[in-house]
Tab-separated table of C-alpha atoms and ligand atoms in Angstrom:
chain	number	residue	atom	x	y	z
A	1	MET	CA	10.530	25.608	-3.374
A	2	LYS	CA	13.587	23.360	-3.195
A	3	PRO	CA	13.385	20.001	-4.981
A	4	ILE	CA	12.927	16.981	-2.758
A	5	SER	CA	14.417	13.565	-3.507
A	6	ILE	CA	12.028	10.766	-4.441
A	7	GLU	CA	11.950	7.225	-5.756
A	8	VAL	CA	9.239	6.460	-8.374
A	9	TRP	CA	7.293	3.256	-8.982
A	10	ASN	CA	5.112	2.759	-12.039
A	11	PRO	CA	5.836	6.146	-13.651
A	12	SER	CA	2.907	5.904	-16.094
A	13	GLY	CA	0.267	5.246	-13.391
A	14	LYS	CA	-2.869	7.394	-13.642
A	15	TYR	CA	-3.173	8.292	-9.911
A	16	ARG	CA	-0.245	9.975	-8.089
A	17	VAL	CA	0.222	8.652	-4.555
A	18	VAL	CA	3.028	10.060	-2.396
A	19	SER	CA	4.492	8.354	0.647
A	20	THR	CA	6.475	10.720	2.850
A	21	LYS	CA	8.684	7.833	4.006
A	22	SER	CA	9.953	4.507	2.733
A	23	MET	CA	7.815	1.862	4.515
A	24	PRO	CA	8.620	-1.836	5.264
A	25	GLY	CA	7.724	-4.519	2.776
A	26	SER	CA	6.834	-4.259	-0.902
A	27	ARG	CA	3.185	-5.473	-0.882
A	28	TRP	CA	1.866	-1.972	-0.263
A	29	ILE	CA	3.715	-0.695	-3.383
A	30	ARG	CA	2.442	-3.611	-5.451
A	31	LEU	CA	-1.137	-3.129	-4.356
A	32	LEU	CA	-1.019	0.503	-5.442
A	33	THR	CA	0.858	0.056	-8.744
A	34	GLU	CA	-1.438	-2.847	-9.769
A	35	GLN	CA	-4.332	-0.386	-9.425
A	36	ASP	CA	-2.838	2.164	-11.810
A	37	CYS	CA	-1.098	4.317	-9.188
A	38	ARG	CA	2.258	6.028	-9.708
A	39	VAL	CA	3.905	5.773	-6.307
A	40	GLU	CA	6.436	8.358	-5.227
A	41	ILE	CA	8.396	7.700	-2.083
A	42	CYS	CA	10.350	10.477	-0.394
A	43	THR	CA	14.006	9.476	-0.023
A	44	GLU	CA	15.228	12.518	1.934
A	45	THR	CA	17.532	11.313	4.752
A	46	LYS	CA	16.265	13.660	7.474
A	47	THR	CA	13.866	11.913	9.841
A	48	ILE	CA	11.183	14.608	10.391
A	49	LEU	CA	9.921	16.392	7.305
A	50	SER	CA	8.687	19.965	7.663
A	51	VAL	CA	5.407	21.295	6.337
A	52	ASP	CA	7.360	22.933	3.515
A	53	ASP	CA	9.040	19.621	2.604
A	54	ILE	CA	5.595	17.965	2.404
A	55	LEU	CA	4.151	20.873	0.346
A	56	ALA	CA	6.993	20.240	-2.121
A	57	LEU	CA	6.107	16.554	-2.234
A	58	ILE	CA	2.399	17.247	-2.829
A	59	GLY	CA	3.220	19.599	-5.707
A	60	ASP	CA	0.563	20.640	-8.238
A	61	ARG	CA	-1.082	17.251	-8.710
A	62	CYS	CA	-1.472	14.557	-6.114
A	63	ASP	CA	-4.359	12.152	-5.453
A	64	GLY	CA	-3.347	10.931	-2.055
A	65	VAL	CA	-0.595	10.910	0.608
A	66	ILE	CA	0.570	8.317	3.091
A	67	GLY	CA	2.131	10.215	5.987
A	68	GLN	CA	3.757	9.679	9.392
A	69	LEU	CA	2.983	10.507	13.016
A	70	THR	CA	5.954	12.951	13.094
A	71	GLU	CA	4.241	15.256	10.605
A	72	ASP	CA	1.928	18.127	11.260
A	73	TRP	CA	-1.153	17.478	9.151
A	74	GLY	CA	-3.315	20.601	9.468
A	75	ASP	CA	-5.031	23.220	7.335
A	76	VAL	CA	-1.924	24.127	5.326
A	77	LEU	CA	-1.276	20.593	4.084
A	78	PHE	CA	-4.908	19.541	3.637
A	79	SER	CA	-5.736	22.710	1.596
A	80	ALA	CA	-2.604	22.076	-0.539
A	81	LEU	CA	-3.584	18.457	-1.084
A	82	ARG	CA	-7.079	19.519	-2.063
A	83	ARG	CA	-5.745	22.135	-4.506
A	84	ALA	CA	-3.597	19.389	-6.067
A	85	GLY	CA	-6.781	17.348	-6.656
A	86	GLY	CA	-6.223	14.980	-3.694
A	87	THR	CA	-8.991	13.428	-1.568
A	88	ALA	CA	-7.119	10.925	0.646
A	89	PHE	CA	-4.574	10.929	3.413
A	90	SER	CA	-3.568	8.087	5.736
A	91	ASN	CA	-1.374	8.113	8.771
A	92	MET	CA	0.857	5.027	8.993
A	93	ALA	CA	-0.208	4.775	12.684
A	94	VAL	CA	-3.291	4.070	14.716
A	95	GLY	CA	-2.910	7.265	16.731
A	96	TYR	CA	-3.725	10.447	14.748
A	97	ASN	CA	-3.200	13.240	17.244
A	98	ASN	CA	-0.827	14.801	14.650
A	99	VAL	CA	-3.819	15.266	12.336
A	100	ASP	CA	-6.303	18.075	12.444
A	101	VAL	CA	-9.378	16.087	11.366
A	102	ASP	CA	-11.599	19.200	11.333
A	103	ALA	CA	-9.244	20.729	8.765
A	104	ALA	CA	-9.383	17.533	6.701
A	105	ASN	CA	-13.193	17.600	6.861
A	106	LYS	CA	-13.199	21.227	5.697
A	107	HIS	CA	-11.241	20.243	2.613
A	108	GLY	CA	-13.110	16.980	2.018
A	109	ILE	CA	-10.072	14.814	2.637
A	110	ALA	CA	-10.519	11.265	4.052
A	111	VAL	CA	-8.159	10.517	6.962
A	112	GLY	CA	-7.053	6.903	7.385
A	113	ASN	CA	-5.279	5.185	10.304
A	114	THR	CA	-4.011	1.659	10.947
A	115	PRO	CA	-5.798	0.028	13.932
A	116	GLY	CA	-5.578	-3.639	14.993
A	117	VAL	CA	-2.492	-4.719	13.160
A	118	LEU	CA	-0.295	-3.243	15.846
A	119	THR	CA	-2.330	-4.254	18.911
A	120	GLU	CA	-0.418	-7.338	20.041
A	121	THR	CA	3.038	-5.996	18.981
A	122	THR	CA	2.529	-2.772	20.993
A	123	ALA	CA	1.153	-4.681	23.971
A	124	GLU	CA	4.169	-6.983	23.894
A	125	LEU	CA	6.547	-3.978	24.073
A	126	ALA	CA	4.535	-2.555	27.028
A	127	ALA	CA	4.880	-5.975	28.683
A	128	SER	CA	8.631	-5.964	27.906
A	129	LEU	CA	9.010	-2.566	29.509
A	130	SER	CA	7.055	-3.713	32.551
A	131	LEU	CA	9.387	-6.660	33.006
A	132	SER	CA	12.504	-4.715	32.276
A	133	ALA	CA	11.522	-2.128	34.904
A	134	ALA	CA	10.399	-4.737	37.418
A	135	ARG	CA	13.575	-6.847	37.120
A	136	ARG	CA	15.976	-3.953	36.412
A	137	ILE	CA	17.190	-5.600	33.208
A	138	VAL	CA	18.851	-2.549	31.663
A	139	GLU	CA	20.736	-1.621	34.790
A	140	ALA	CA	21.942	-5.196	35.226
A	141	ASP	CA	22.996	-5.437	31.543
A	142	GLN	CA	25.025	-2.270	31.891
A	143	PHE	CA	26.593	-3.582	35.073
A	144	MET	CA	27.694	-6.789	33.300
A	145	ARG	CA	29.131	-4.953	30.297
A	146	ALA	CA	31.032	-2.608	32.595
A	147	GLY	CA	32.815	-5.684	34.020
A	148	LEU	CA	31.490	-4.998	37.475
A	149	TYR	CA	30.084	-8.498	38.186
A	150	ASP	CA	32.362	-10.248	40.625
A	151	GLY	CA	30.009	-12.868	42.039
A	152	TRP	CA	26.458	-13.651	43.216
A	153	LEU	CA	25.185	-11.470	46.079
A	154	PRO	CA	21.919	-11.582	48.004
A	155	HIS	CA	21.247	-7.912	47.341
A	156	LEU	CA	22.309	-7.716	43.687
A	157	PHE	CA	19.649	-6.056	41.490
A	158	VAL	CA	16.680	-7.058	43.664
A	159	GLY	CA	13.466	-6.053	41.884
A	160	ASN	CA	9.722	-6.672	42.096
A	161	LEU	CA	7.782	-9.979	41.787
A	162	LEU	CA	4.741	-9.544	39.559
A	163	LYS	CA	2.748	-12.692	40.429
A	164	GLY	CA	-0.220	-11.908	42.629
A	165	GLN	CA	0.296	-8.142	42.346
A	166	THR	CA	-2.154	-5.733	40.719
A	167	VAL	CA	-1.746	-4.506	37.185
A	168	GLY	CA	-3.480	-1.143	36.445
A	169	VAL	CA	-4.475	-0.197	32.915
A	170	ILE	CA	-5.554	3.339	31.990
A	171	GLY	CA	-7.253	3.162	28.603
A	172	ALA	CA	-8.467	-0.370	28.202
A	173	GLY	CA	-9.057	-0.247	24.434
A	174	ARG	CA	-7.488	-2.623	21.953
A	175	ILE	CA	-3.886	-2.267	23.152
A	176	GLY	CA	-4.666	-1.769	26.824
A	177	SER	CA	-6.818	-4.892	26.892
A	178	ALA	CA	-4.247	-6.982	25.041
A	179	TYR	CA	-1.566	-5.808	27.523
A	180	ALA	CA	-3.826	-6.627	30.463
A	181	ARG	CA	-4.401	-10.181	29.141
A	182	MET	CA	-0.684	-10.747	28.779
A	183	MET	CA	0.089	-9.618	32.345
A	184	ILE	CA	-2.845	-11.506	33.821
A	185	GLU	CA	-2.375	-14.782	31.938
A	186	GLY	CA	1.454	-14.569	32.009
A	187	PHE	CA	2.025	-13.481	35.547
A	188	LYS	CA	-1.311	-14.152	37.295
A	189	MET	CA	-1.779	-10.507	38.206
A	190	ASN	CA	-5.063	-8.996	39.350
A	191	LEU	CA	-6.571	-6.195	37.187
A	192	ILE	CA	-7.827	-2.757	37.967
A	193	TYR	CA	-8.638	-0.558	34.989
A	194	TYR	CA	-9.965	2.886	34.115
A	195	ASP	CA	-11.610	3.719	30.795
A	196	LEU	CA	-14.579	5.824	29.714
A	197	TYR	CA	-16.211	2.595	28.509
A	198	GLN	CA	-16.632	-0.817	30.043
A	199	ALA	CA	-14.103	-3.381	28.745
A	200	THR	CA	-16.629	-6.248	28.766
A	201	ARG	CA	-14.528	-8.799	26.840
A	202	LEU	CA	-11.552	-8.174	29.100
A	203	GLU	CA	-13.691	-8.563	32.206
A	204	LYS	CA	-15.097	-11.856	30.846
A	205	PHE	CA	-11.558	-13.096	30.075
A	206	VAL	CA	-10.335	-12.401	33.603
A	207	THR	CA	-13.422	-14.011	35.137
A	208	ALA	CA	-13.015	-17.124	33.053
A	209	TYR	CA	-9.257	-17.328	33.699
A	210	GLY	CA	-9.902	-16.880	37.439
A	211	GLU	CA	-12.367	-19.749	37.370
A	212	PHE	CA	-9.828	-21.912	35.496
A	213	LEU	CA	-7.131	-21.154	38.150
A	214	LYS	CA	-9.550	-21.891	40.957
A	215	ALA	CA	-10.552	-25.209	39.417
A	216	ASN	CA	-6.885	-26.087	39.350
A	217	GLY	CA	-6.374	-25.258	43.015
A	218	GLU	CA	-4.640	-21.976	42.339
A	219	GLN	CA	-5.389	-18.464	43.654
A	220	PRO	CA	-7.900	-16.961	41.167
A	221	VAL	CA	-7.163	-13.613	39.455
A	222	THR	CA	-9.647	-10.817	39.884
A	223	TRP	CA	-10.777	-7.651	38.042
A	224	LYS	CA	-12.160	-4.291	38.992
A	225	ARG	CA	-13.344	-1.397	36.855
A	226	ALA	CA	-12.263	1.712	38.728
A	227	SER	CA	-14.578	4.688	38.979
A	228	SER	CA	-11.638	7.078	38.713
A	229	MET	CA	-8.119	7.077	37.428
A	230	GLN	CA	-6.954	7.978	40.929
A	231	GLU	CA	-8.234	4.636	42.204
A	232	VAL	CA	-6.003	2.833	39.701
A	233	LEU	CA	-2.979	4.943	40.635
A	234	SER	CA	-3.254	4.286	44.342
A	235	GLU	CA	-4.073	0.564	44.150
A	236	ALA	CA	-1.939	-0.830	41.327
A	237	ASP	CA	1.671	-2.086	41.488
A	238	VAL	CA	2.279	-1.790	37.750
A	239	ILE	CA	0.373	0.836	35.704
A	240	SER	CA	0.391	0.984	31.915
A	241	LEU	CA	-1.030	3.901	29.917
A	242	HIS	CA	-2.920	3.155	26.740
A	243	PRO	CA	-5.390	5.979	26.029
A	244	ILE	CA	-5.500	8.088	22.907
A	245	LEU	CA	-3.828	11.495	23.233
A	246	ASP	CA	-6.442	14.313	23.334
A	247	LYS	CA	-7.346	17.239	25.578
A	248	THR	CA	-8.686	14.834	28.255
A	249	THR	CA	-5.474	12.786	28.480
A	250	TYR	CA	-2.823	15.534	28.139
A	251	HIS	CA	-0.727	15.403	31.332
A	252	LEU	CA	-2.996	12.816	32.829
A	253	ILE	CA	0.037	11.820	34.854
A	254	ASN	CA	1.399	14.821	36.611
A	255	LYS	CA	2.943	15.805	39.960
A	256	ASP	CA	-0.370	15.177	41.817
A	257	SER	CA	-1.180	11.845	40.195
A	258	LEU	CA	2.376	10.602	40.689
A	259	ALA	CA	2.070	11.425	44.387
A	260	LEU	CA	-0.838	8.963	44.558
A	261	MET	CA	1.188	6.004	43.294
A	262	LYS	CA	2.918	3.521	45.546
A	263	LYS	CA	6.594	4.257	46.252
A	264	GLU	CA	7.709	1.075	44.508
A	265	ALA	CA	5.222	1.150	41.653
A	266	ILE	CA	6.111	0.753	38.001
A	267	LEU	CA	4.719	3.135	35.354
A	268	VAL	CA	4.765	2.244	31.668
A	269	ASN	CA	3.905	4.527	28.731
A	270	ALA	CA	3.586	3.217	25.183
A	271	SER	CA	0.761	5.591	24.245
A	272	ARG	CA	1.859	9.144	23.562
A	273	GLY	CA	4.496	11.216	25.395
A	274	PRO	CA	2.319	14.203	26.412
A	275	VAL	CA	0.020	11.838	28.474
A	276	ILE	CA	2.805	12.286	31.119
A	277	ASP	CA	4.120	15.609	32.401
A	278	GLU	CA	7.681	14.403	31.857
A	279	ALA	CA	9.399	17.121	33.859
A	280	ALA	CA	7.293	16.166	36.916
A	281	LEU	CA	8.149	12.496	36.230
A	282	VAL	CA	11.914	13.284	36.311
A	283	GLU	CA	11.486	14.973	39.748
A	284	HIS	CA	9.477	12.014	41.012
A	285	LEU	CA	12.119	9.501	39.786
A	286	LYS	CA	14.847	11.476	41.538
A	287	ALA	CA	12.933	11.610	44.817
A	288	ASN	CA	11.784	7.964	44.676
A	289	PRO	CA	14.599	5.625	43.624
A	290	MET	CA	12.409	2.531	44.063
A	291	PHE	CA	9.740	3.880	41.674
A	292	ARG	CA	10.496	2.743	38.098
A	293	VAL	CA	9.326	3.659	34.637
A	294	GLY	CA	9.388	2.109	31.175
A	295	LEU	CA	8.933	4.688	28.419
A	296	ASP	CA	8.536	4.205	24.688
A	297	VAL	CA	7.229	7.733	24.066
A	298	PHE	CA	8.322	11.166	25.205
A	299	GLU	CA	6.725	14.512	25.619
A	300	ASP	CA	9.093	16.440	23.256
A	301	GLU	CA	10.009	13.541	20.983
A	302	PRO	CA	12.694	12.880	19.847
A	303	LEU	CA	14.079	14.696	22.899
A	304	MET	CA	13.940	13.560	26.525
A	305	LYS	CA	13.297	16.119	29.255
A	306	PRO	CA	16.527	17.140	31.044
A	307	GLY	CA	17.544	14.685	33.724
A	308	LEU	CA	15.622	11.678	32.425
A	309	ALA	CA	18.553	10.024	30.755
A	310	GLU	CA	20.541	10.052	33.997
A	311	GLN	CA	17.872	8.184	35.965
A	312	LYS	CA	18.760	4.558	36.552
A	313	ASN	CA	15.126	3.797	37.451
A	314	ALA	CA	13.991	4.637	33.941
A	315	VAL	CA	14.055	2.273	30.949
A	316	VAL	CA	13.793	4.267	27.726
A	317	VAL	CA	13.319	3.059	24.135
A	318	PRO	CA	12.754	5.153	20.974
A	319	HIS	CA	9.039	4.763	20.110
A	320	ILE	CA	9.451	1.187	18.837
A	321	ALA	CA	6.283	-0.372	20.344
A	322	SER	CA	4.808	-1.325	16.940
A	323	ALA	CA	8.150	-2.333	15.471
A	324	SER	CA	7.720	-5.968	14.523
A	325	LYS	CA	8.189	-6.880	10.860
A	326	TRP	CA	4.720	-8.309	10.420
A	327	THR	CA	3.091	-5.295	12.069
A	328	ARG	CA	5.087	-2.627	10.216
A	329	GLU	CA	4.415	-4.280	6.855
A	330	GLY	CA	0.750	-4.585	7.795
A	331	MET	CA	0.584	-0.922	8.788
A	332	ALA	CA	2.056	0.033	5.393
A	333	THR	CA	-0.546	-2.112	3.660
A	334	LEU	CA	-3.494	-0.664	5.609
A	335	ALA	CA	-2.301	2.923	5.039
A	336	ALA	CA	-1.877	2.286	1.340
A	337	LEU	CA	-5.303	0.650	1.056
A	338	ASN	CA	-6.942	3.542	2.959
A	339	VAL	CA	-5.634	5.953	0.319
A	340	LEU	CA	-6.310	3.603	-2.640
A	341	GLY	CA	-9.877	2.920	-1.483
A	342	LYS	CA	-10.744	6.592	-1.377
A	343	ILE	CA	-9.090	7.328	-4.780
A	344	LYS	CA	-11.015	4.449	-6.378
A	345	GLY	CA	-14.328	5.349	-4.718
A	346	TYR	CA	-14.566	2.161	-2.676
A	347	PRO	CA	-16.676	2.093	0.490
A	348	VAL	CA	-15.253	2.131	3.988
A	349	TRP	CA	-14.781	-1.217	5.728
A	350	SER	CA	-17.544	-1.673	8.281
A	351	ASP	CA	-15.381	-2.873	11.191
A	352	PRO	CA	-11.821	-1.385	11.533
A	353	ASN	CA	-11.076	-4.021	14.171
A	354	ARG	CA	-11.545	-6.825	11.641
A	355	ILE	CA	-8.561	-6.164	9.363
A	356	GLU	CA	-7.335	-9.713	8.687
A	357	PRO	CA	-8.796	-9.927	5.152
A	358	PHE	CA	-6.592	-6.962	4.134
A	359	LEU	CA	-3.471	-8.676	5.500
A	360	ASP	CA	-3.965	-12.100	3.942
A	361	GLU	CA	-1.232	-12.181	1.287
A	362	SER	CA	-2.763	-15.220	-0.449
A	363	SER	CA	-5.850	-13.367	-1.704
A	364	PRO	CA	-6.563	-9.898	-3.047
A	365	PRO	CA	-7.712	-7.382	-0.399
A	366	PRO	CA	-11.397	-6.371	-0.161
A	367	ALA	CA	-12.385	-3.407	-2.332
A	368	ALA	CA	-12.720	-1.103	0.661
A	369	SER	CA	-10.697	1.382	2.720
A	370	PRO	CA	-9.820	-0.492	5.936
A	371	SER	CA	-10.141	2.412	8.384
A	372	ILE	CA	-11.209	6.070	7.687
A	373	VAL	CA	-11.646	8.024	10.899
A	374	ASN	CA	-13.828	10.781	9.371
A	375	ALA	CA	-15.963	8.531	7.183
A	376	LYS	CA	-19.173	9.698	8.885
A	377	GLN	CA	-18.323	13.399	8.710
A	378	LEU	CA	-17.592	13.025	4.949
A	379	GLY	CA	-20.672	10.847	4.385
A	380	LEU	CA	-18.625	8.072	2.872
A	381	PRO	CA	-20.522	4.824	2.201
A	382	SER	CA	-19.906	1.805	4.461
A	383	SER	CA	-18.962	-1.544	2.985
A	384	LYS	CA	-21.577	-4.263	3.183
A	385	LEU	CA	-18.899	-7.014	3.099
B	401	NAD	N1	4.048	3.616	21.165
B	401	NAD	C1	3.569	3.201	19.994
B	401	NAD	O1	4.317	2.879	19.111
B	401	NAD	C2	2.106	3.050	19.838
B	401	NAD	C3	1.578	2.033	19.000
B	401	NAD	C4	0.228	1.966	18.816
B	401	NAD	C5	-0.575	2.865	19.462
B	401	NAD	N2	-0.069	3.822	20.253
B	401	NAD	C6	-0.985	4.754	20.952
B	401	NAD	O2	-1.916	3.975	21.696
B	401	NAD	C7	-3.209	4.571	21.516
B	401	NAD	C8	-4.275	3.556	21.761
B	401	NAD	O3	-4.387	2.669	20.695
B	401	NAD	P1	-5.590	1.585	20.624
B	401	NAD	O4	-5.499	0.923	19.287
B	401	NAD	O5	-5.604	0.765	21.835
B	401	NAD	O6	-6.816	2.537	20.629
B	401	NAD	P2	-8.298	2.295	21.278
B	401	NAD	O7	-9.118	3.418	20.712
B	401	NAD	O8	-8.713	0.914	21.069
B	401	NAD	O9	-8.060	2.524	22.819
B	401	NAD	C9	-7.967	3.769	23.451
B	401	NAD	C10	-8.794	3.700	24.717
B	401	NAD	O10	-8.561	4.912	25.461
B	401	NAD	C11	-9.789	5.220	26.109
B	401	NAD	N3	-9.773	6.608	26.566
B	401	NAD	C12	-9.970	7.741	25.810
B	401	NAD	N4	-9.928	8.820	26.589
B	401	NAD	C13	-9.725	8.410	27.882
B	401	NAD	C14	-9.566	9.026	29.149
B	401	NAD	N5	-9.639	10.326	29.233
B	401	NAD	N6	-9.324	8.263	30.218
B	401	NAD	C15	-9.246	6.905	30.101
B	401	NAD	N7	-9.362	6.200	28.949
B	401	NAD	C16	-9.601	7.000	27.824
B	401	NAD	C17	-10.821	4.939	25.057
B	401	NAD	O11	-12.113	4.826	25.623
B	401	NAD	C18	-10.288	3.652	24.443
B	401	NAD	O12	-10.827	2.493	25.121
B	401	NAD	C19	-3.191	5.182	20.113
B	401	NAD	O13	-4.094	6.272	20.050
B	401	NAD	C20	-1.768	5.677	20.034
B	401	NAD	O14	-1.604	7.004	20.396
B	401	NAD	C21	1.279	3.942	20.436
B	402	DGY	O1	0.063	5.253	16.873
B	402	DGY	C1	0.833	4.434	16.418
B	402	DGY	O2	0.468	3.617	15.558
B	402	DGY	C2	2.232	4.348	16.893
B	402	DGY	O3	2.631	5.369	17.696
B	402	DGY	C3	3.264	3.928	15.880
B	402	DGY	O4	2.984	2.604	15.649
């Protein structure tokens, strides 16, 4: 196996923890080295590591790995980690569709993720994409830079007004609900959402905000929980996708579902690329120039499907929804603490949505793993804190 380049922190540490990428901030490194970990960070320049690269990083002895959503964590890697004496893996991401959790269970490896810390940052990017698509910001920017602006015109880059329109959310979990609140409070949009579960807190928020507006003599905002995704697609003016990626959400948006949407609707995706059949989307964009999309994620990432890049009615950014400094440093901290907690035999934090105590730099983090998705399957104890 070819050697792989690494940077080492605290070489004499008792536990060997590998990070497949350099991650923002230094707190995560400090938290590990202070607890007797030797931290090895992969410094290979290529962006996506292969399974063989990661096998080389795991080597003969490894207690835990912090990995990335671009990596394929299945039976090969989990069995290698187990053989090397490891018991812990954490994705530096909330989504873990790149992880075969059954394989991890089989080998007794805890799988961590990083919920909560990226909720607002990701929702803000989805809101940015919604605005950019509605007001044609990227097209207008390119027009200016090309020196084409020769004076104000009544028809120049006319887009969509959001106020009073309906925002549709598919997957009203943490991020979907935060996005909905931004669009409702910011632009006084009405809400229609589809989720397998009732978003009670979100409904209460919209009701209370509607009452506030009414009391101030303004048109109140409203909410509706749709009984099908199709209802959201046909009624909403702006639709944002925020479900997890699994078998039930793969190609949720396809040729048939696109046909249900309004001709001037806006579709935003900051969840996972395969939630949209991207080839069908390209055809829809070509046939409907007033339909616009804002995409942070792509079906064959890092590639775009042929034809997408040429569509002026698409705003595309490279999977940056969680990319604020605070969030990325927090994700690194949570991922490191997931691995550390398992190595040290700490219990699992009882509420993965209440992660503030782990992010407070002025006090030591609780002795717990913040979020282990297979804690129940592995029978890991829950923290009483
Ligand atoms: N683009 C990015 O950088 C970025 C950043 C963070 C998260 N994400 C993605 O966003 C996803 C959601 O994150 P979250 O923290 O809000 O998770 P969450 O678990 O709080 O929310 C997901 C919601 O999807 C719902 N859902 C599941 N299956 C569904 C279906 N078939 N139809 C409708 N709704 C369904 C769930 O009930 C849940 O409410 C992550 O899994 C991840 O893939 C992407
Ligand atoms: O799932 C996630 O966390 C994102 O895709 C990266 O922030």
